[in-house]
């Protein structure tokens, strides 16, 4: 009779233990699944971050090349303007020395040439302003990319924090399982 009573007490306790064990297994499986999902998300974010950094580097390279090219073109244009002005002045002097009788006509031509040079200089200034405006737009786009990278880095840090919290939660569950098993 004592053995029957003991069996009756033991069986529900064993069932309860098995149910708790299954529940702990389900909890642990769910945590593992979360962990895998977060690891995948983290990997995806890291890939996106690497892509953005590569794009950023490429844009920096392109921007640098464009600046060098624009600088070269500006210098060539200015050198061309200076050379044109020098040639006009030289021609004017020669003409004045050779053809004093045609002074008025030559002065009018020199004035026209000077006006043309001033127009070219004004065009060069406009081109320089255009280059500066384009540069400003590129700089703003670059700053926006940097902000996006910062946001992604913050997201990544938050996800890493969540993964760390999951690890802690997992350890607690494991500890609880051990404590229950010890009881």
Short mmCIF file of C-alpha atoms in Angstrom, two decimals:
data_model
loop_
_atom_site.label_atom_id
_atom_site.label_comp_id
_atom_site.label_asym_id
_atom_site.label_seq_id
_atom_site.Cartn_x
_atom_site.Cartn_y
_atom_site.Cartn_z
CA UNK A 1 0.00 0.00 0.00
CA UNK A 2 2.87 2.38 0.83
CA UNK A 3 4.45 1.60 -2.53
CA UNK A 4 1.16 2.44 -4.36
CA UNK A 5 0.98 5.77 -2.53
CA UNK A 6 4.61 6.51 -3.40
CA UNK A 7 3.98 5.63 -7.08
CA UNK A 8 0.90 7.88 -7.11
CA UNK A 9 3.00 10.76 -5.73
CA UNK A 10 6.03 10.10 -7.94
CA UNK A 11 4.14 9.81 -11.24
CA UNK A 12 2.59 13.35 -11.19
CA UNK A 13 5.94 14.76 -10.07
CA UNK A 14 7.68 12.99 -12.97
CA UNK A 15 5.02 14.27 -15.40
CA UNK A 16 5.43 17.79 -14.06
CA UNK A 17 9.21 17.46 -14.36
CA UNK A 18 8.87 16.21 -17.96
CA UNK A 19 6.46 19.08 -18.78
CA UNK A 20 8.87 21.63 -17.28
CA UNK A 21 11.72 20.01 -19.16
CA UNK A 22 9.78 20.28 -22.46
CA UNK A 23 8.90 23.89 -21.66
CA UNK A 24 12.54 24.74 -20.96
CA UNK A 25 13.55 23.00 -24.20
CA UNK A 26 10.97 25.08 -26.12
CA UNK A 27 12.19 28.28 -24.44
CA UNK A 28 15.78 27.40 -25.25
CA UNK A 29 14.87 26.56 -28.87
CA UNK A 30 13.04 29.90 -29.17
CA UNK A 31 16.07 31.74 -27.78
CA UNK A 32 18.39 29.91 -30.17
CA UNK A 33 16.10 30.86 -33.07
CA UNK A 34 16.15 34.52 -31.94
CA UNK A 35 19.91 34.35 -31.63
CA UNK A 36 20.23 33.00 -35.18
CA UNK A 37 17.86 35.68 -36.50
CA UNK A 38 19.78 38.48 -34.75
CA UNK A 39 23.09 37.05 -35.99
CA UNK A 40 21.71 37.05 -39.55
CA UNK A 41 20.41 40.63 -39.16
CA UNK A 42 23.77 41.69 -37.79
CA UNK A 43 25.56 40.07 -40.70
CA UNK A 44 23.17 41.80 -43.14
CA UNK A 45 23.82 45.16 -41.45
CA UNK A 46 27.57 44.60 -41.55
CA UNK A 47 27.32 43.82 -45.27
CA UNK A 48 25.27 46.97 -45.86
CA UNK A 49 27.75 48.99 -43.83
CA UNK A 50 30.67 47.56 -45.83
CA UNK A 51 28.82 48.38 -49.09
CA UNK A 52 28.13 51.94 -47.95
CA UNK A 53 31.77 52.39 -46.93
CA UNK A 54 32.92 51.09 -50.32
CA UNK A 55 30.49 53.42 -52.10
CA UNK A 56 31.66 56.29 -49.93
CA UNK A 57 35.29 55.52 -50.74
CA UNK A 58 34.44 55.37 -54.47
CA UNK A 59 32.62 58.71 -54.28
CA UNK A 60 35.57 60.24 -52.43
CA UNK A 61 37.88 58.97 -55.17
CA UNK A 62 35.59 60.29 -57.92
CA UNK A 63 35.23 63.63 -56.12
CA UNK A 64 38.98 63.91 -55.75
CA UNK A 65 39.54 63.06 -59.41
CA UNK A 66 36.86 65.56 -60.46
CA UNK A 67 38.47 68.27 -58.32
CA UNK A 68 41.89 67.57 -59.83
CA UNK A 69 40.40 67.63 -63.32
CA UNK A 70 38.49 70.87 -62.66
CA UNK A 71 41.55 72.47 -61.12
CA UNK A 72 43.63 71.49 -64.15
CA UNK A 73 41.01 72.82 -66.55
CA UNK A 74 40.75 76.10 -64.62
CA UNK A 75 44.53 76.55 -64.65
CA UNK A 76 44.70 75.76 -68.37
CA UNK A 77 41.90 78.25 -69.06
CA UNK A 78 43.65 80.96 -67.04
CA UNK A 79 46.99 80.22 -68.74
CA UNK A 80 45.24 80.40 -72.11
CA UNK A 81 43.67 83.74 -71.15
CA UNK A 82 47.01 85.14 -70.01
CA UNK A 83 48.69 83.95 -73.19
CA UNK A 84 45.92 85.44 -75.31
CA UNK A 85 46.22 88.76 -73.47
CA UNK A 86 50.03 88.71 -73.84
CA UNK A 87 49.77 88.02 -77.56
CA UNK A 88 47.20 90.77 -78.06
CA UNK A 89 49.35 93.29 -76.18
CA UNK A 90 52.44 92.26 -78.11
CA UNK A 91 50.63 92.56 -81.41
CA UNK A 92 49.27 95.92 -80.40
CA UNK A 93 52.73 97.24 -79.54
CA UNK A 94 54.18 95.98 -82.80
CA UNK A 95 51.35 97.50 -84.78
CA UNK A 96 51.71 100.82 -83.00
CA UNK A 97 55.46 100.89 -83.73
CA UNK A 98 55.06 99.86 -87.35
CA UNK A 99 51.88 101.73 -88.27
CA UNK A 100 51.69 104.95 -86.32
CA UNK A 101 49.33 106.32 -88.95
CA UNK A 102 46.75 103.58 -88.08
CA UNK A 103 46.88 104.23 -84.33
CA UNK A 104 43.14 104.87 -83.91
CA UNK A 105 42.11 101.70 -85.73
CA UNK A 106 44.62 99.59 -83.77
CA UNK A 107 43.51 101.11 -80.44
CA UNK A 108 39.90 100.25 -81.29
CA UNK A 109 40.93 96.65 -82.06
CA UNK A 110 42.91 96.45 -78.81
CA UNK A 111 39.91 97.73 -76.87
CA UNK A 112 37.71 95.09 -78.53
CA UNK A 113 40.27 92.41 -77.74
CA UNK A 114 40.44 93.60 -74.12
CA UNK A 115 36.68 93.45 -73.88
CA UNK A 116 36.76 89.92 -75.27
CA UNK A 117 39.34 88.96 -72.67
CA UNK A 118 37.19 90.48 -69.92
CA UNK A 119 34.26 88.45 -71.18
CA UNK A 120 36.43 85.34 -71.13
CA UNK A 121 37.53 86.16 -67.58
CA UNK A 122 33.91 86.65 -66.57
CA UNK A 123 33.14 83.26 -68.15
CA UNK A 124 36.03 81.74 -66.21
CA UNK A 125 34.64 83.24 -62.99
CA UNK A 126 31.21 81.83 -63.79
CA UNK A 127 32.76 78.42 -64.47
CA UNK A 128 34.63 78.62 -61.16
CA UNK A 129 31.38 79.49 -59.34
CA UNK A 130 29.69 76.54 -61.05
CA UNK A 131 32.51 74.23 -59.93
CA UNK A 132 32.18 75.53 -56.37
CA UNK A 133 28.42 74.97 -56.41
CA UNK A 134 28.85 71.41 -57.72
CA UNK A 135 31.47 70.83 -55.03
CA UNK A 136 29.08 72.09 -52.37
CA UNK A 137 26.37 69.69 -53.60
CA UNK A 138 28.85 66.78 -53.55
CA UNK A 139 29.98 67.74 -50.04
CA UNK A 140 26.37 67.83 -48.84
CA UNK A 141 25.70 64.39 -50.38
CA UNK A 142 28.85 63.09 -48.70
CA UNK A 143 27.76 64.51 -45.34
CA UNK A 144 24.37 62.83 -45.79
CA UNK A 145 26.10 59.50 -46.48
CA UNK A 146 28.17 59.95 -43.33
CA UNK A 147 24.97 60.53 -41.35
CA UNK A 148 23.46 57.35 -42.87
CA UNK A 149 26.58 55.41 -41.92
CA UNK A 150 26.31 56.80 -38.37
CA UNK A 151 22.66 55.66 -38.19
CA UNK A 152 23.61 52.18 -39.43
CA UNK A 153 26.46 51.99 -36.94
CA UNK A 154 24.04 52.94 -34.16
CA UNK A 155 21.59 50.28 -35.35
CA UNK A 156 24.36 47.73 -35.38
CA UNK A 157 25.41 48.71 -31.85
CA UNK A 158 21.78 48.38 -30.66
CA UNK A 159 21.51 44.94 -32.25
CA UNK A 160 24.75 43.86 -30.66
CA UNK A 161 23.39 45.05 -27.34
CA UNK A 162 20.26 42.95 -27.91
CA UNK A 163 22.39 39.92 -28.76
CA UNK A 164 24.33 40.45 -25.53
CA UNK A 165 21.02 40.71 -23.62
CA UNK A 166 19.87 37.47 -25.27
CA UNK A 167 23.07 35.78 -24.16
CA UNK A 168 22.44 36.97 -20.60
CA UNK A 169 18.80 35.80 -20.82
CA UNK A 170 20.01 32.46 -22.18
CA UNK A 171 22.43 32.10 -19.30
CA UNK A 172 19.64 32.87 -16.84
CA UNK A 173 17.38 30.26 -18.45
CA UNK A 174 20.22 27.75 -18.36
CA UNK A 175 20.86 28.61 -14.70
CA UNK A 176 17.16 28.23 -13.91
CA UNK A 177 17.16 24.87 -15.69
CA UNK A 178 20.18 23.76 -13.66
CA UNK A 179 18.61 24.98 -10.43
CA UNK A 180 15.37 23.14 -11.18
CA UNK A 181 17.32 20.07 -12.15
CA UNK A 182 19.30 20.32 -8.92
CA UNK A 183 16.03 20.43 -6.96
#
